[in-house]
Amino acid sequence: MAEKKPYRVTDAAGPYVAGRKVKIGAIIDLTNAQAEYELLLGTIAPHSAVPPLRTPEDGGAVDLTVRAGIGGGGGGGRKR
């Protein structure tokens, strides 16, 4: 039997990862073969590499700041 390693489900994941119904921030055990595709998609990360997900319920906060000229397609492209 193949060895399994723990992975944390990232916020890039949908409701399923590697054929399993998951929640963002969950820890799941996968083999290397199961994890390979999901790692490429960014839907999982090695458990020790991702900080724990903080939600408003546990005292965390979500800060989404959009700044002009820094990515995001804000229209700051080439002028004609």
XYZ file of C-alpha atoms in Angstrom:
80
model
C 0.000 0.000 0.000
C 1.250 3.469 -0.898
C 2.249 5.857 1.882
C -0.144 8.773 2.459
C 0.838 12.304 3.474
C -1.283 15.103 4.957
C -2.353 18.007 2.744
C -4.405 21.110 3.557
C -7.246 22.052 1.193
C -6.660 25.602 -0.101
C -9.220 28.265 -0.946
C -8.651 27.499 -4.647
C -10.447 24.167 -4.234
C -14.003 23.450 -5.208
C -16.271 21.141 -3.229
C -14.295 18.041 -4.316
C -10.580 17.262 -4.176
C -9.195 13.945 -5.428
C -12.753 12.623 -5.649
C -13.596 13.486 -2.033
C -16.059 16.045 -0.743
C -13.974 18.578 1.240
C -14.123 21.918 3.008
C -11.533 24.678 2.672
C -8.863 24.322 5.343
C -9.500 20.610 5.875
C -6.569 18.218 6.256
C -6.751 15.190 3.964
C -4.349 12.267 3.557
C -3.398 11.449 -0.037
C -0.864 9.272 -1.801
C 1.678 10.934 -4.108
C -0.333 9.782 -7.134
C -3.583 11.226 -5.728
C -1.939 14.521 -4.785
C 0.051 15.167 -7.982
C -2.748 16.757 -10.058
C -4.278 18.643 -7.139
C -0.884 20.159 -6.272
C -0.528 21.402 -9.861
C -3.968 23.032 -9.627
C -3.132 24.617 -6.283
C -6.179 23.065 -4.595
C -4.009 21.456 -1.919
C -0.672 22.211 -0.291
C 1.546 20.140 1.981
C 0.080 20.414 5.482
C 3.115 22.096 7.034
C 3.445 24.659 4.188
C 0.079 26.392 4.627
C -0.837 28.568 7.591
C -4.134 27.623 9.225
C -7.213 29.220 7.716
C -8.717 31.899 9.980
C -12.397 32.659 9.696
C -14.470 35.459 11.245
C -15.970 32.813 13.567
C -12.602 32.054 15.162
C -11.466 35.679 15.418
C -9.801 35.929 12.010
C -10.549 38.554 9.413
C -10.536 38.625 5.651
C -8.894 41.704 4.149
C -9.213 41.987 0.398
C -7.604 45.235 -0.660
C -7.510 46.212 -4.328
C -4.874 48.755 -5.222
C -4.614 50.618 -8.484
C -1.749 49.485 -10.687
C -1.081 46.221 -8.855
C -2.497 43.338 -10.900
C -6.181 42.673 -11.053
C -6.749 44.113 -14.534
C -7.680 47.511 -13.173
C -7.233 49.218 -16.528
C -3.769 50.579 -15.819
C -2.345 49.041 -18.969
C -0.798 50.567 -22.065
C -1.950 54.049 -23.072
C -2.423 54.966 -26.727
